[in-house]
Amino acid sequence: MAEAGVLIGAAVITPAPVRPDDALVLLRLATAPGPRQEPWNALAERLTQEPQGAVAQALASPLTVALAHAVYADAHGDPGELADTRRFPTTEASEHHLLDALVPIALCKRL
């Protein structure tokens, strides 16, 4: 690739931020109906109370929404834990938690 030179005329795609309510709708839709829906309520309340808060900012990234989907909608984690501002006081804390939680889930799926 280095010998090919500069790529000219290529389109650049930049994902738009995800609104917190859109992220929550997507994550709820990806979760099976029934009791698995209830744990999203604590996160929904936090996003309503703090639409510019740390967890809302973390979920503004399509990548982070995908991580939350893998950790909570596809697995058996509790998404309500993201509402804990002591445990996740910053955007980075939420992002790191989701990344850390993804590894064991990915390994379990492969085994």
C-alpha positions as a printed Julia matrix, in Angstrom:
111×3 Matrix{Float64}:
   0.0     0.0    0.0
   2.89    2.38   0.74
   4.04    2.11  -2.87
   0.59    3.04  -4.16
   0.86    6.61  -2.91
  -1.91    8.89  -1.71
  -5.53    7.9   -2.15
  -7.23   10.68  -4.1
 -10.95   11.31  -4.36
 -11.96    8.86  -1.64
 -15.12    9.57   0.31
 -14.74   10.11   4.03
 -17.54    8.86   6.22
 -17.9    10.34   9.67
 -20.64    8.84  11.83
 -23.08   11.31  13.32
 -23.49   11.29  17.09
 -26.31    9.1   18.37
 -28.95   10.85  20.47
 -29.4     9.21  23.89
 -33.08    8.43  23.29
 -32.27    6.84  19.92
 -29.56    4.69  21.51
 -31.97    3.52  24.18
 -34.7     2.71  21.65
 -32.25    0.65  19.61
 -30.94   -1.18  22.66
 -34.45   -1.94  23.94
 -35.51   -3.21  20.52
 -32.5    -5.53  20.47
 -33.44   -7.03  23.84
 -35.9    -9.89  24.08
 -39.37   -8.9   25.32
 -40.31   -9.61  28.9
 -38.32   -9.23  32.1
 -35.06   -8.5   30.21
 -36.57   -5.1   29.29
 -36.86   -3.89  32.89
 -33.14   -3.32  33.56
 -33.12   -0.63  30.84
 -35.43    1.54  33.01
 -32.65    2.76  35.33
 -30.53    3.74  32.34
 -33.51    5.45  30.69
 -34.1     7.48  33.85
 -30.42    8.51  34.01
 -30.45    9.57  30.34
 -33.62   11.6   30.94
 -32.17   13.28  34.03
 -28.77   13.94  32.46
 -29.05   14.08  28.66
 -25.54   15.56  28.51
 -24.13   13.35  31.27
 -21.21   10.95  31.03
 -23.21    7.87  30.04
 -25.21    9.85  27.48
 -21.96   11.1   25.96
 -20.58    7.57  25.89
 -23.69    6.32  24.08
 -23.37    9.12  21.51
 -20.82    6.96  19.69
 -22.22    4.29  17.34
 -19.33    2.05  18.44
 -20.27    2.37  22.1
 -23.93    1.65  21.31
 -22.76   -1.51  19.52
 -20.68   -2.44  22.58
 -23.68   -1.87  24.88
 -25.73   -4.04  22.53
 -23.21   -6.88  22.78
 -22.82   -6.56  26.54
 -26.45   -6.05  27.56
 -28.88   -6.95  24.77
 -27.06  -10.06  23.54
 -25.72  -11.21  26.91
 -27.1   -11.28  30.42
 -25.55   -8.11  31.83
 -27.54   -5.46  33.67
 -27.65   -2.21  31.68
 -28.93   -0.4   34.75
 -25.4    -0.48  36.12
 -24.45    2.24  33.61
 -26.77    4.58  35.54
 -24.42    4.4   38.55
 -22.63    7.75  38.46
 -20.24    6.73  41.27
 -19.06    3.72  39.32
 -19.1     5.51  35.97
 -18.43    9.19  36.67
 -16.92    9.87  33.23
 -17.55    8.99  29.62
 -14.26    7.11  29.58
 -15.27    5.0   32.59
 -18.43    3.86  30.77
 -16.5     3.15  27.57
 -13.77    1.2   29.39
 -16.37   -0.85  31.24
 -18.1    -1.81  27.98
 -14.81   -2.73  26.34
 -13.74   -4.77  29.36
 -17.1    -6.56  29.48
 -16.93   -7.41  25.79
 -13.83   -9.62  26.04
 -15.34  -12.38  28.23
 -18.55  -12.32  26.19
 -16.64  -12.72  22.95
 -14.58  -15.55  24.4
 -17.66  -17.39  25.68
 -19.29  -17.17  22.24
 -16.23  -18.73  20.63
 -16.06  -21.66  23.05
